[in-house]
Coordinates of C-alpha atoms in Angstrom, one line a residue:
X19 CA 119.8 94.9 126.5
X20 CA 121.7 95.9 123.5
X21 CA 120.3 98.6 121.1
X22 CA 118.0 97.1 118.4
X23 CA 119.6 97.1 114.9
X24 CA 117.8 98.6 111.9
X25 CA 117.2 95.9 109.3
X26 CA 117.4 96.7 105.6
X27 CA 117.0 94.8 102.3
X28 CA 120.0 95.0 100.0
X29 CA 119.3 92.2 97.5
X30 CA 116.3 90.9 95.6
X31 CA 115.9 87.7 93.5
X32 CA 112.8 86.1 91.9
X33 CA 111.9 83.0 89.9
X34 CA 108.2 83.2 88.9
X35 CA 105.8 82.6 86.1
X36 CA 105.7 86.4 85.4
X37 CA 109.4 87.0 85.5
X38 CA 112.8 85.4 86.2
X39 CA 114.4 88.6 87.3
X40 CA 113.2 91.5 89.5
X41 CA 113.0 93.8 86.5
X42 CA 110.8 91.4 84.4
X43 CA 108.8 90.6 87.5
X44 CA 108.0 94.3 88.0
X45 CA 107.3 94.8 84.3
X46 CA 104.6 92.2 84.4
X47 CA 103.2 93.5 87.7
X48 CA 103.1 97.1 86.5
X49 CA 101.6 96.1 83.1
X50 CA 98.9 93.8 84.5
X51 CA 100.3 90.7 82.9
X52 CA 99.4 87.3 84.4
X53 CA 101.6 84.2 84.3
X54 CA 98.8 81.7 84.9
X55 CA 98.6 79.2 82.0
X56 CA 97.8 75.6 81.2
X57 CA 99.9 73.2 83.2
X58 CA 102.3 71.1 81.1
X59 CA 104.4 69.2 83.7
X60 CA 101.7 66.7 84.3
X61 CA 98.7 65.3 82.4
X62 CA 95.6 67.2 83.8
X63 CA 92.8 65.4 81.8
X64 CA 91.3 63.9 85.0
X65 CA 91.7 67.1 87.0
X66 CA 89.0 69.7 87.6
X67 CA 91.7 72.4 87.6
X68 CA 94.2 72.4 84.7
X69 CA 95.9 75.8 85.0
X70 CA 98.5 77.3 87.3
X71 CA 101.3 79.7 87.6
X72 CA 103.8 77.4 85.9
X73 CA 107.3 78.5 85.0
X74 CA 108.2 77.3 81.4
X75 CA 110.9 74.7 81.7
X76 CA 113.1 76.4 79.1
X77 CA 113.3 79.5 81.3
X78 CA 114.5 77.5 84.2
X79 CA 117.1 75.7 82.0
X80 CA 118.3 79.0 80.5
X81 CA 118.7 80.6 84.0
X82 CA 120.6 77.6 85.3
X83 CA 122.9 77.5 82.3
X84 CA 123.7 81.2 82.6
X85 CA 124.7 80.7 86.2
X86 CA 126.7 77.5 85.4
X87 CA 124.5 75.5 87.8
X88 CA 123.3 71.9 87.2
X89 CA 119.6 71.1 87.6
X90 CA 118.5 69.8 91.0
X91 CA 115.2 69.1 92.7
X92 CA 112.9 71.7 91.2
X93 CA 112.3 73.6 94.4
X94 CA 116.1 73.7 95.0
X95 CA 116.8 74.9 91.4
X96 CA 114.3 77.7 91.7
X97 CA 115.8 78.7 95.0
X98 CA 119.3 78.7 93.5
X99 CA 118.2 81.0 90.7
X100 CA 116.5 83.5 93.0
X101 CA 119.3 83.4 95.5
X102 CA 122.0 84.0 92.9
X103 CA 120.1 87.0 91.7
X104 CA 119.7 88.4 95.2
X105 CA 123.3 87.9 96.3
X106 CA 124.5 89.4 93.0
X107 CA 122.1 92.4 93.5
X108 CA 123.6 92.9 97.0
X109 CA 127.2 92.7 95.6
X110 CA 127.9 89.4 97.3
X111 CA 128.1 87.0 94.4
X112 CA 129.4 87.0 90.8
X113 CA 128.2 84.2 88.4
X114 CA 131.1 82.0 87.2
X115 CA 133.3 82.9 90.2
X116 CA 133.6 80.8 93.4
X117 CA 131.4 82.2 96.2
X118 CA 132.9 84.3 98.9
X119 CA 132.4 82.4 102.2
X120 CA 130.6 84.5 104.8
X121 CA 129.0 84.1 108.2
X122 CA 125.6 85.0 106.7
X123 CA 122.8 82.5 107.5
X124 CA 119.9 81.3 105.5
X125 CA 116.3 80.8 106.7
X126 CA 114.0 79.8 103.9
X127 CA 110.3 78.8 103.8
X128 CA 108.6 76.0 102.0
X129 CA 105.1 74.6 102.2
X130 CA 105.7 71.3 100.4
X131 CA 109.4 70.9 100.2
X132 CA 111.0 68.5 97.7
X133 CA 107.7 67.4 96.2
X134 CA 109.1 66.3 92.8
X135 CA 111.8 64.2 94.4
X136 CA 109.4 62.6 96.8
X137 CA 107.0 61.7 94.0
X138 CA 109.8 60.2 92.0
X139 CA 110.9 58.1 95.0
X140 CA 107.4 56.8 95.6
X141 CA 106.8 56.1 91.9
X142 CA 110.1 54.1 91.8
X143 CA 109.2 52.1 94.9
X144 CA 105.7 51.4 93.5
X145 CA 107.3 50.1 90.2
X146 CA 110.4 48.3 91.4
X147 CA 110.2 48.0 95.1
X148 CA 113.1 48.6 97.4
X149 CA 115.6 48.3 94.5
X150 CA 114.0 51.2 92.8
X151 CA 114.8 53.7 95.7
X152 CA 118.2 55.3 95.3
X153 CA 120.3 56.2 98.4
X154 CA 120.2 59.8 97.2
X155 CA 116.5 59.9 98.0
X156 CA 117.3 60.8 101.6
X157 CA 119.3 64.0 101.0
X158 CA 117.2 65.0 98.0
X159 CA 113.9 64.7 99.9
X160 CA 114.7 66.3 103.2
X161 CA 112.7 69.5 103.6
X162 CA 115.9 71.3 104.7
X163 CA 117.7 70.3 101.6
X164 CA 116.7 73.7 100.2
X165 CA 118.6 75.6 102.8
X166 CA 121.4 73.1 103.0
X167 CA 122.0 73.3 99.2
X168 CA 121.8 77.2 99.4
X169 CA 124.4 77.3 102.2
X170 CA 126.8 75.0 100.3
X171 CA 126.2 76.6 96.9
X172 CA 126.9 80.2 98.1
X173 CA 129.3 79.6 101.1
X174 CA 126.9 80.7 103.8
X175 CA 128.3 79.4 107.1
X176 CA 125.6 80.9 109.5
X177 CA 122.5 79.0 110.6
X178 CA 120.5 77.3 107.9
X179 CA 117.0 75.9 108.4
X180 CA 113.6 75.9 106.8
X181 CA 110.3 77.1 108.2
X182 CA 107.3 75.1 107.3
X183 CA 104.1 77.0 108.1
X184 CA 102.0 76.3 105.0
X185 CA 101.3 79.6 103.1
X186 CA 102.9 81.7 105.8
X187 CA 106.2 79.9 105.5
X188 CA 108.3 82.4 103.6
X189 CA 107.0 85.4 105.6
X190 CA 107.7 83.6 108.8
X191 CA 111.3 82.9 107.6
X192 CA 111.8 86.6 106.7
X193 CA 110.4 87.5 110.1
X194 CA 112.8 85.1 111.8
X195 CA 115.8 86.5 109.9
X196 CA 114.6 90.1 110.7
X197 CA 114.6 89.3 114.4
X198 CA 118.1 87.7 114.3
X199 CA 119.6 90.8 112.7
X200 CA 117.6 93.3 114.8
X201 CA 118.6 91.5 118.0
X202 CA 122.3 91.3 117.1
X203 CA 122.5 87.6 116.5
X204 CA 123.5 88.1 112.8
X205 CA 124.8 90.8 110.6
X206 CA 123.6 89.4 107.2
X207 CA 120.9 86.9 106.5
X208 CA 119.4 85.4 103.3
X209 CA 115.7 84.6 103.4
X210 CA 112.7 83.8 101.3
X211 CA 110.9 80.7 100.1
X212 CA 110.5 78.1 97.4
X213 CA 107.8 75.7 96.4
X214 CA 107.3 73.5 93.2
X215 CA 104.4 71.1 93.4
X216 CA 103.1 70.5 89.8
X217 CA 103.6 66.7 90.2
X218 CA 100.7 64.2 90.2
X219 CA 100.1 63.5 93.9
X220 CA 100.4 67.0 95.4
X221 CA 98.4 68.6 92.7
X222 CA 95.8 65.8 92.9
X223 CA 95.5 66.4 96.6
X224 CA 94.8 70.1 96.0
X225 CA 92.4 69.3 93.2
X226 CA 90.4 67.0 95.5
X227 CA 90.5 69.5 98.4
X228 CA 88.0 71.6 96.4
X229 CA 89.5 75.1 97.0
X230 CA 91.0 75.6 93.5
X231 CA 89.3 77.6 90.7
X232 CA 87.6 75.5 87.9
X233 CA 87.6 78.4 85.5
X234 CA 89.3 77.2 82.3
X235 CA 90.4 80.7 81.3
X236 CA 93.9 81.3 82.7
X237 CA 93.6 85.1 82.3
X238 CA 90.4 85.2 84.4
X239 CA 90.5 82.3 86.8
X240 CA 92.2 84.0 89.8
X241 CA 89.9 86.7 91.1
X242 CA 90.7 87.7 94.8
X243 CA 88.0 89.7 96.5
X244 CA 85.6 89.2 93.6
X245 CA 82.0 88.2 94.1
X246 CA 82.3 85.6 91.5
X247 CA 85.6 84.0 92.6
X248 CA 85.6 80.3 92.8
X249 CA 89.0 79.4 94.4
X250 CA 92.6 79.9 94.3
X251 CA 95.1 79.0 91.5
X252 CA 98.4 77.5 92.4
X253 CA 101.8 78.9 91.2
X254 CA 105.3 77.7 91.6
X255 CA 108.4 79.8 92.2
X256 CA 111.0 81.1 94.6
X257 CA 111.8 84.5 96.0
X258 CA 115.0 85.6 97.9
X259 CA 116.0 88.7 99.8
X260 CA 119.2 89.7 101.4
X261 CA 118.8 91.3 104.8
X262 CA 121.5 93.1 106.9
X263 CA 121.8 95.6 109.5
X264 CA 121.8 99.2 108.3
X265 CA 125.3 100.0 109.7
X266 CA 126.9 97.1 107.9
X267 CA 125.1 97.9 104.7
X268 CA 126.2 101.5 104.7
X269 CA 129.8 100.6 105.6
X270 CA 130.1 98.5 102.4
X271 CA 128.2 100.9 100.2
X272 CA 125.4 98.6 99.5
X273 CA 122.3 99.9 97.7
X274 CA 119.2 99.7 100.0
X275 CA 115.9 98.6 98.6
X276 CA 113.7 98.9 101.7
X277 CA 113.7 98.6 105.4
X278 CA 111.8 96.0 107.5
X279 CA 110.5 97.8 110.5
X280 CA 108.0 95.3 112.0
X281 CA 107.0 91.7 112.2
X282 CA 104.2 89.9 114.0
X283 CA 102.9 86.3 114.1
X284 CA 100.2 84.3 115.7
X285 CA 98.3 81.0 115.7
X286 CA 94.5 80.7 115.2
X287 CA 94.5 77.6 117.4
X288 CA 91.0 76.9 116.1
X289 CA 90.9 75.0 112.8
X290 CA 93.4 73.3 110.4
X291 CA 92.0 74.9 107.3
X292 CA 89.5 77.6 108.2
X293 CA 91.0 81.1 108.9
X294 CA 90.2 83.2 112.0
X295 CA 89.7 86.9 112.3
X296 CA 91.1 86.8 115.8
X297 CA 94.3 85.2 114.8
X298 CA 94.9 87.5 111.8
X299 CA 94.1 90.6 113.9
X300 CA 96.6 89.5 116.6
X301 CA 99.4 89.1 114.0
X302 CA 98.7 92.4 112.3
X303 CA 98.6 94.3 115.6
X304 CA 101.8 92.6 116.7
X305 CA 103.6 93.7 113.5
X306 CA 102.2 97.3 113.7
X307 CA 103.3 97.5 117.4
X308 CA 106.7 96.2 116.6
X309 CA 107.1 98.8 113.8
X310 CA 106.1 101.6 116.2
X311 CA 103.5 103.1 113.8
X312 CA 99.8 103.8 113.9
X313 CA 97.6 101.7 111.5
X314 CA 96.6 104.8 109.6
X315 CA 100.3 105.4 108.5
X316 CA 100.1 102.4 106.2
X317 CA 100.0 103.5 102.5
X318 CA 99.3 100.0 101.2
X319 CA 98.2 96.6 102.5
X320 CA 99.5 93.7 100.4
X321 CA 96.9 91.1 101.3
X322 CA 97.2 87.3 101.4
X323 CA 94.1 87.4 99.1
X324 CA 93.8 83.8 97.9
X325 CA 90.4 84.2 96.1
X326 CA 88.8 81.6 98.2
X327 CA 85.5 82.6 99.8
X328 CA 86.6 82.0 103.4
X329 CA 90.0 83.6 103.2
X330 CA 89.0 86.8 101.4
X331 CA 86.0 87.5 103.6
X332 CA 88.0 86.7 106.8
X333 CA 90.9 88.9 105.8
X334 CA 88.7 91.8 104.9
X335 CA 87.1 91.6 108.3
X336 CA 90.4 91.4 109.9
X337 CA 91.7 94.5 108.0
X338 CA 88.6 96.4 109.0
X339 CA 89.1 95.5 112.7
X340 CA 92.8 96.6 112.7
X341 CA 92.6 99.7 110.5
X342 CA 89.2 101.0 111.3
X343 CA 88.1 104.0 109.2
X344 CA 91.6 104.0 107.6
X345 CA 90.5 100.9 105.7
X346 CA 88.3 103.1 103.6
X347 CA 91.3 104.8 102.1
X348 CA 94.3 102.5 102.3
X349 CA 94.7 100.5 99.0
X350 CA 94.5 96.7 99.4
X351 CA 95.9 94.5 96.7
X352 CA 96.4 90.8 96.1
X353 CA 99.3 89.8 93.8
X354 CA 98.1 86.1 93.5
X355 CA 96.0 87.0 90.4
X356 CA 99.4 87.6 88.6
X357 CA 101.4 84.4 89.4
X358 CA 99.1 82.3 91.5
X359 CA 99.4 81.0 95.0
X360 CA 103.0 79.9 95.6
X361 CA 102.1 78.3 98.9
X362 CA 105.2 78.4 101.1
X363 CA 106.9 80.8 98.6
X364 CA 104.0 83.3 98.3
X365 CA 105.2 85.5 101.1
X366 CA 108.6 85.9 99.5
X367 CA 107.3 86.8 96.1
X368 CA 104.8 89.2 97.6
X369 CA 107.3 90.8 99.9
X370 CA 109.5 91.5 96.8
X371 CA 106.4 92.9 95.0
X372 CA 105.8 95.1 98.0
X373 CA 109.4 96.4 98.0
X374 CA 109.2 97.1 94.2
X375 CA 106.0 99.0 94.8
X376 CA 107.8 101.1 97.4
X377 CA 110.8 101.7 95.2
X378 CA 108.7 102.7 92.2
X379 CA 106.1 104.6 94.1
X380 CA 103.3 102.7 92.4
X381 CA 100.5 100.3 93.5
X382 CA 99.7 97.5 91.1
X383 CA 96.0 96.8 90.6
X384 CA 94.0 93.8 91.5
X385 CA 93.3 91.8 88.4
X386 CA 89.9 90.4 87.4
X387 CA 88.0 92.5 89.9
X388 CA 85.1 93.9 87.9
X389 CA 82.6 92.6 90.5
X390 CA 83.9 93.3 94.1
X391 CA 82.3 91.2 96.8
X392 CA 80.3 93.4 99.2
X393 CA 81.5 91.2 102.0
X394 CA 85.0 92.4 101.2
X395 CA 84.4 96.1 101.7
X396 CA 87.9 97.5 101.2
X397 CA 89.7 100.0 98.9
X398 CA 90.5 97.6 96.1
X399 CA 92.3 99.4 93.2
X400 CA 91.7 98.0 89.7
X401 CA 92.6 98.9 86.1
X402 CA 96.1 100.4 86.0
X403 CA 98.8 101.4 88.6
X404 CA 98.1 104.2 90.9
X405 CA 100.6 106.4 92.9
X406 CA 101.6 105.1 96.3
X407 CA 100.7 107.8 98.8
X408 CA 103.2 107.1 101.6
X409 CA 106.2 105.1 102.7
X410 CA 104.8 102.0 104.5
X411 CA 103.5 98.7 103.3
X412 CA 101.8 96.0 105.5
X413 CA 102.3 92.5 104.0
X414 CA 99.9 89.7 105.2
X415 CA 100.5 86.0 104.9
X416 CA 98.0 83.4 106.5
X417 CA 98.2 79.7 106.1
X418 CA 96.6 76.3 106.8
X419 CA 97.3 75.2 110.3
X420 CA 96.3 78.7 111.6
X421 CA 99.7 80.2 110.9
X422 CA 99.6 84.0 110.5
X423 CA 102.7 86.2 109.7
X424 CA 102.7 89.9 108.9
X425 CA 105.7 92.2 107.9
X426 CA 105.8 96.0 107.9
X427 CA 108.1 97.4 105.2
X428 CA 109.3 101.0 104.8
X429 CA 110.6 102.9 101.8
X430 CA 114.4 103.2 101.9
X431 CA 115.7 106.7 103.0
X432 CA 117.1 108.6 100.1

């Protein structure tokens, strides 16, 4: 067996309700600024939940115009914006110039896929019948249209495919890309996730599922690990990272943001929506074993932390079982109170947040946590940023369907 390659991150890109660049994203995280606001894309008068981590349309339009890109399916446009940033950050793309074709591949996660295009197609069919459905519906509505469009837009000739694992989609995609590079099947990979679902049918389904917060105050609604939490708040967006093997990154003089040292995944195999301690523990232990570390070496756990009763309690129990007494001291944070639950893109945005915390040596606080749930007995920092006491972050992502995916990230060597 060939020697395992070290895998590093050389590019970051983000499109979110708290920032459309990595710098603005970090500024909002470090200042405790939320991007949750009243939803404007659809009429919400009949909905119990009327808020979300929505990206203002003018910000999307402005970003696309700066890149010289035309608008596409919303999830694709967000992926284009985040990916252009990540490739530019890695020194692999310049806006306004033709892309340099490479053998890099793209593995991207999505939970819903082309939701806006699907809704438009169904609405057209309901109104006009078969004549209302355009032939372009097929390529626009394929789940893999996201990676297909990314590969064509940026000249990525390696493998391209999407992972669809609900809320674990992006983390699973990054894990797959990590393994491809580590095991020598690729030198460079682009990975992350995108989801945009503020259209009437998808949002109505989530509204009726009964797991979203009904708090009308956007600044207070998302409260992971709080005793008075009443559900998650959804948020759209995309996050992209560029991964490559360390030797290749050094040979071209690339700046290294962080290193991925471990990945683990599992399936609960129990229930389609209810999480399982056993499954989460299995994934965390697999990631830690892959990384070759002891649990107590973790300086931070970036939790899935959805602010639903079942998820937060289950995840707290899982962390306790894996980390033991170290769980008393390792900070645990959930970023979803800042930008909402991005479903299939959440793992990408939260991985980028983890990398930025490593780079800046700071832990961003949990928002809206004045009343911690005793059933979530963890070290849950609040207030302002605190110093990160170490070099390793464990990033959890858990999803409907029983999908569990966990990354272990390490600070880049100076």
